[in-house]
PDB file of C-alpha atoms and ligand atoms in Angstrom:
ATOM      1  CA  UNK A   1       0.000   0.000   0.000  1.00 60.00           C
ATOM      2  CA  UNK A   2       1.741   3.138  -1.110  1.00 86.00           C
ATOM      3  CA  UNK A   3      -0.671   5.931  -0.326  1.00 96.00           C
ATOM      4  CA  UNK A   4       0.594   8.991   1.538  1.00 96.00           C
ATOM      5  CA  UNK A   5      -0.857   9.908   4.920  1.00 96.00           C
ATOM      6  CA  UNK A   6      -2.761  12.771   3.230  1.00 97.00           C
ATOM      7  CA  UNK A   7      -4.265  10.379   0.686  1.00 98.00           C
ATOM      8  CA  UNK A   8      -5.227   7.887   3.399  1.00 98.00           C
ATOM      9  CA  UNK A   9      -6.912  10.658   5.367  1.00 98.00           C
ATOM     10  CA  UNK A  10      -8.806  11.773   2.263  1.00 98.00           C
ATOM     11  CA  UNK A  11     -10.105   8.236   1.679  1.00 98.00           C
ATOM     12  CA  UNK A  12     -11.012   7.885   5.351  1.00 98.00           C
ATOM     13  CA  UNK A  13     -12.937  11.151   5.087  1.00 98.00           C
ATOM     14  CA  UNK A  14     -14.942   9.534   2.279  1.00 98.00           C
ATOM     15  CA  UNK A  15     -15.603   6.563   4.574  1.00 98.00           C
ATOM     16  CA  UNK A  16     -16.774   9.032   7.223  1.00 98.00           C
ATOM     17  CA  UNK A  17     -19.191  10.526   4.683  1.00 98.00           C
ATOM     18  CA  UNK A  18     -20.666   7.065   4.284  1.00 98.00           C
ATOM     19  CA  UNK A  19     -20.928   6.792   8.074  1.00 98.00           C
ATOM     20  CA  UNK A  20     -22.954  10.004   8.039  1.00 97.00           C
ATOM     21  CA  UNK A  21     -25.427   8.427   5.613  1.00 97.00           C
ATOM     22  CA  UNK A  22     -25.946   5.634   8.158  1.00 96.00           C
ATOM     23  CA  UNK A  23     -26.430   8.257  10.846  1.00 95.00           C
ATOM     24  CA  UNK A  24     -29.244   9.842   8.816  1.00 94.00           C
ATOM     25  CA  UNK A  25     -31.057   6.511   8.986  1.00 93.00           C
ATOM     26  CA  UNK A  26     -30.489   6.448  12.741  1.00 94.00           C
ATOM     27  CA  UNK A  27     -28.140   3.517  12.640  1.00 95.00           C
ATOM     28  CA  UNK A  28     -24.676   2.788  13.951  1.00 96.00           C
ATOM     29  CA  UNK A  29     -22.504   5.159  11.906  1.00 98.00           C
ATOM     30  CA  UNK A  30     -19.844   3.076  10.201  1.00 98.00           C
ATOM     31  CA  UNK A  31     -18.686   3.780   6.657  1.00 98.00           C
ATOM     32  CA  UNK A  32     -16.353   2.143   4.164  1.00 98.00           C
ATOM     33  CA  UNK A  33     -14.731   2.766   0.782  1.00 98.00           C
ATOM     34  CA  UNK A  34     -12.640   0.446  -1.375  1.00 98.00           C
ATOM     35  CA  UNK A  35      -9.859   2.020  -3.386  1.00 98.00           C
ATOM     36  CA  UNK A  36      -7.985   0.738  -6.416  1.00 98.00           C
ATOM     37  CA  UNK A  37      -5.242   2.703  -8.168  1.00 96.00           C
ATOM     38  CA  UNK A  38      -6.239   5.809  -6.252  1.00 96.00           C
ATOM     39  CA  UNK A  39      -9.913   5.587  -7.264  1.00 97.00           C
ATOM     40  CA  UNK A  40     -12.893   4.640  -5.151  1.00 98.00           C
ATOM     41  CA  UNK A  41     -14.496   1.549  -6.717  1.00 98.00           C
ATOM     42  CA  UNK A  42     -16.890   0.666  -3.905  1.00 98.00           C
ATOM     43  CA  UNK A  43     -18.723   2.492  -1.128  1.00 98.00           C
ATOM     44  CA  UNK A  44     -20.832   1.280   1.742  1.00 98.00           C
ATOM     45  CA  UNK A  45     -22.379   2.145   5.070  1.00 98.00           C
ATOM     46  CA  UNK A  46     -24.084   0.193   7.779  1.00 98.00           C
ATOM     47  CA  UNK A  47     -27.633  -0.342   6.490  1.00 97.00           C
ATOM     48  CA  UNK A  48     -29.106  -2.854   8.879  1.00 95.00           C
ATOM     49  CA  UNK A  49     -32.038  -0.596   9.785  1.00 94.00           C
ATOM     50  CA  UNK A  50     -32.426   1.007   6.368  1.00 93.00           C
ATOM     51  CA  UNK A  51     -32.621  -2.337   4.548  1.00 95.00           C
ATOM     52  CA  UNK A  52     -33.592  -4.571   7.500  1.00 95.00           C
ATOM     53  CA  UNK A  53     -30.740  -6.896   6.646  1.00 95.00           C
ATOM     54  CA  UNK A  54     -28.744  -8.432   9.472  1.00 96.00           C
ATOM     55  CA  UNK A  55     -25.529  -8.751   7.472  1.00 97.00           C
ATOM     56  CA  UNK A  56     -25.535  -5.372   5.728  1.00 97.00           C
ATOM     57  CA  UNK A  57     -22.479  -3.910   7.405  1.00 98.00           C
ATOM     58  CA  UNK A  58     -20.527  -1.094   5.727  1.00 98.00           C
ATOM     59  CA  UNK A  59     -17.768  -3.427   4.514  1.00 98.00           C
ATOM     60  CA  UNK A  60     -20.218  -5.941   3.029  1.00 98.00           C
ATOM     61  CA  UNK A  61     -22.036  -3.212   1.089  1.00 98.00           C
ATOM     62  CA  UNK A  62     -18.721  -1.791  -0.159  1.00 98.00           C
ATOM     63  CA  UNK A  63     -17.432  -5.244  -1.213  1.00 98.00           C
ATOM     64  CA  UNK A  64     -20.685  -5.968  -3.091  1.00 98.00           C
ATOM     65  CA  UNK A  65     -20.472  -2.569  -4.720  1.00 98.00           C
ATOM     66  CA  UNK A  66     -16.828  -3.096  -5.747  1.00 98.00           C
ATOM     67  CA  UNK A  67     -17.554  -6.629  -7.033  1.00 98.00           C
ATOM     68  CA  UNK A  68     -20.174  -5.137  -9.342  1.00 98.00           C
ATOM     69  CA  UNK A  69     -17.978  -2.282 -10.574  1.00 97.00           C
ATOM     70  CA  UNK A  70     -14.995  -4.615 -11.097  1.00 97.00           C
ATOM     71  CA  UNK A  71     -17.178  -7.398 -12.527  1.00 98.00           C
ATOM     72  CA  UNK A  72     -15.140  -9.723 -10.348  1.00 98.00           C
ATOM     73  CA  UNK A  73     -15.343 -11.311  -6.915  1.00 98.00           C
ATOM     74  CA  UNK A  74     -11.586 -10.813  -6.513  1.00 97.00           C
ATOM     75  CA  UNK A  75     -10.575  -7.400  -5.251  1.00 98.00           C
ATOM     76  CA  UNK A  76      -6.836  -7.791  -5.713  1.00 95.00           C
ATOM     77  CA  UNK A  77      -4.713  -4.634  -5.483  1.00 94.00           C
ATOM     78  CA  UNK A  78      -7.420  -2.913  -3.473  1.00 97.00           C
ATOM     79  CA  UNK A  79      -7.329  -1.118  -0.149  1.00 98.00           C
ATOM     80  CA  UNK A  80     -10.396  -1.123   2.076  1.00 98.00           C
ATOM     81  CA  UNK A  81     -10.860   1.925   4.308  1.00 98.00           C
ATOM     82  CA  UNK A  82     -13.354   1.569   7.129  1.00 98.00           C
ATOM     83  CA  UNK A  83     -14.060   3.907  10.022  1.00 98.00           C
ATOM     84  CA  UNK A  84     -14.228   1.162  12.686  1.00 98.00           C
ATOM     85  CA  UNK A  85     -12.341  -2.111  13.108  1.00 98.00           C
ATOM     86  CA  UNK A  86     -14.085  -4.880  11.112  1.00 98.00           C
ATOM     87  CA  UNK A  87     -16.148  -7.542  12.926  1.00 98.00           C
ATOM     88  CA  UNK A  88     -15.722 -11.311  12.543  1.00 97.00           C
ATOM     89  CA  UNK A  89     -18.071 -11.499   9.556  1.00 97.00           C
ATOM     90  CA  UNK A  90     -16.521  -8.579   7.713  1.00 98.00           C
ATOM     91  CA  UNK A  91     -12.959  -9.751   8.374  1.00 97.00           C
ATOM     92  CA  UNK A  92     -13.982 -13.084   6.838  1.00 96.00           C
ATOM     93  CA  UNK A  93     -15.516 -11.325   3.844  1.00 97.00           C
ATOM     94  CA  UNK A  94     -12.366  -9.235   3.335  1.00 97.00           C
ATOM     95  CA  UNK A  95     -10.391 -12.486   3.081  1.00 95.00           C
ATOM     96  CA  UNK A  96     -12.920 -14.073   0.727  1.00 95.00           C
ATOM     97  CA  UNK A  97     -12.710 -11.031  -1.563  1.00 97.00           C
ATOM     98  CA  UNK A  98      -8.879 -11.316  -1.500  1.00 96.00           C
ATOM     99  CA  UNK A  99      -8.459  -7.706  -0.417  1.00 97.00           C
ATOM    100  CA  UNK A 100      -4.773  -7.300   0.491  1.00 96.00           C
ATOM    101  CA  UNK A 101      -4.855  -4.036   2.464  1.00 97.00           C
ATOM    102  CA  UNK A 102      -7.127  -2.726   5.188  1.00 98.00           C
ATOM    103  CA  UNK A 103      -6.975   0.668   6.877  1.00 98.00           C
ATOM    104  CA  UNK A 104      -9.328   1.337   9.760  1.00 98.00           C
ATOM    105  CA  UNK A 105      -9.869   4.360  11.957  1.00 98.00           C
ATOM    106  CA  UNK A 106     -10.819   3.357  15.481  1.00 98.00           C
ATOM    107  CA  UNK A 107     -10.688   0.053  17.330  1.00 97.00           C
ATOM    108  CA  UNK A 108     -13.813  -1.811  18.388  1.00 95.00           C
ATOM    109  CA  UNK A 109     -13.032  -3.477  21.701  1.00 93.00           C
ATOM    110  CA  UNK A 110     -16.395  -5.286  21.814  1.00 93.00           C
ATOM    111  CA  UNK A 111     -16.647  -6.711  18.292  1.00 94.00           C
ATOM    112  CA  UNK A 112     -13.336  -6.090  16.531  1.00 96.00           C
ATOM    113  CA  UNK A 113     -11.783  -9.024  14.708  1.00 96.00           C
ATOM    114  CA  UNK A 114      -8.772  -7.208  13.316  1.00 94.00           C
ATOM    115  CA  UNK A 115      -6.711  -7.033  16.489  1.00 93.00           C
ATOM    116  CA  UNK A 116      -9.106  -6.479  19.408  1.00 95.00           C
ATOM    117  CA  UNK A 117     -11.078  -9.681  20.112  1.00 95.00           C
ATOM    118  CA  UNK A 118      -9.611 -11.730  17.300  1.00 95.00           C
ATOM    119  CA  UNK A 119      -7.027 -11.158  14.640  1.00 94.00           C
ATOM    120  CA  UNK A 120      -8.561 -12.827  11.634  1.00 94.00           C
ATOM    121  CA  UNK A 121      -6.859 -10.639   9.039  1.00 94.00           C
ATOM    122  CA  UNK A 122      -3.355 -11.651  10.044  1.00 92.00           C
ATOM    123  CA  UNK A 123      -3.962 -15.180  11.395  1.00 91.00           C
ATOM    124  CA  UNK A 124      -1.206 -17.373   9.983  1.00 89.00           C
ATOM    125  CA  UNK A 125      -3.494 -20.421   9.887  1.00 90.00           C
ATOM    126  CA  UNK A 126      -5.565 -18.782   7.165  1.00 87.00           C
ATOM    127  CA  UNK A 127      -4.297 -18.721   3.613  1.00 82.00           C
ATOM    128  CA  UNK A 128      -5.168 -15.083   3.047  1.00 82.00           C
ATOM    129  CA  UNK A 129      -3.299 -12.520   5.079  1.00 84.00           C
ATOM    130  CA  UNK A 130      -3.989  -8.829   5.045  1.00 94.00           C
ATOM    131  CA  UNK A 131      -1.807  -5.826   5.706  1.00 95.00           C
ATOM    132  CA  UNK A 132      -3.569  -3.808   8.393  1.00 96.00           C
ATOM    133  CA  UNK A 133      -3.071  -0.204   9.397  1.00 97.00           C
ATOM    134  CA  UNK A 134      -5.007   1.569  12.134  1.00 96.00           C
ATOM    135  CA  UNK A 135      -5.373   5.028  13.576  1.00 94.00           C
ATOM    136  CA  UNK A 136      -6.105   7.074  10.435  1.00 97.00           C
ATOM    137  CA  UNK A 137      -8.504   9.850  11.590  1.00 98.00           C
ATOM    138  CA  UNK A 138      -9.063   7.716  14.673  1.00 98.00           C
ATOM    139  CA  UNK A 139     -10.561  10.549  16.761  1.00 98.00           C
ATOM    140  CA  UNK A 140     -13.127  11.485  14.095  1.00 98.00           C
ATOM    141  CA  UNK A 141     -14.086   7.852  13.511  1.00 98.00           C
ATOM    142  CA  UNK A 142     -14.520   7.223  17.252  1.00 97.00           C
ATOM    143  CA  UNK A 143     -16.330  10.528  17.904  1.00 97.00           C
ATOM    144  CA  UNK A 144     -19.173   9.895  15.461  1.00 97.00           C
ATOM    145  CA  UNK A 145     -19.803   6.537  17.190  1.00 96.00           C
ATOM    146  CA  UNK A 146     -19.643   8.025  20.696  1.00 96.00           C
ATOM    147  CA  UNK A 147     -22.076  10.801  19.741  1.00 95.00           C
ATOM    148  CA  UNK A 148     -24.465   8.250  18.289  1.00 96.00           C
ATOM    149  CA  UNK A 149     -24.523   6.070  21.412  1.00 94.00           C
ATOM    150  CA  UNK A 150     -24.717   9.075  23.726  1.00 93.00           C
ATOM    151  CA  UNK A 151     -27.749  10.426  21.845  1.00 91.00           C
ATOM    152  CA  UNK A 152     -29.371   7.003  21.763  1.00 89.00           C
ATOM    153  CA  UNK A 153     -29.062   6.623  25.521  1.00 88.00           C
ATOM    154  CA  UNK A 154     -30.793   9.995  25.957  1.00 85.00           C
ATOM    155  CA  UNK A 155     -33.826   8.861  23.936  1.00 75.00           C
TER     156      UNK A 155
HETATM  157 ZN1  LIG B   1     -18.995  -6.203  10.166  1.00 74.47          ZN
END
């Protein structure tokens, strides 16, 4: 992955835009973009409430979107940017799509499977290993989640 810090922040800002779409639907604000050769080829946001689909996490929507635009299930040479650490399901899907690079903003201590609870993306027993980078716009990615849960508790 040879993007500069500025480029990574710009892509993460696009993922944050997706998170804001989720927020508009009053759902957990997580957003994702998939980038190939400096271009966004897939976008997604958590849409569990919007679509009433249990598995429609931001990463899944972005992978589906990128599969369609690439006309391929393999997303080689791609980097997935997501605002929050991927869960078990999404980490599995990242491997299945053969995505080699993942950049996420903030950790998810309760559900994270890319370093927190599990480390599926770099587990040596699996045949697909992913380069993982964390902490890009971490404060912004965490803040939108904290605001959401704080507001929800008030309701
Ligand atoms: Zn997930």
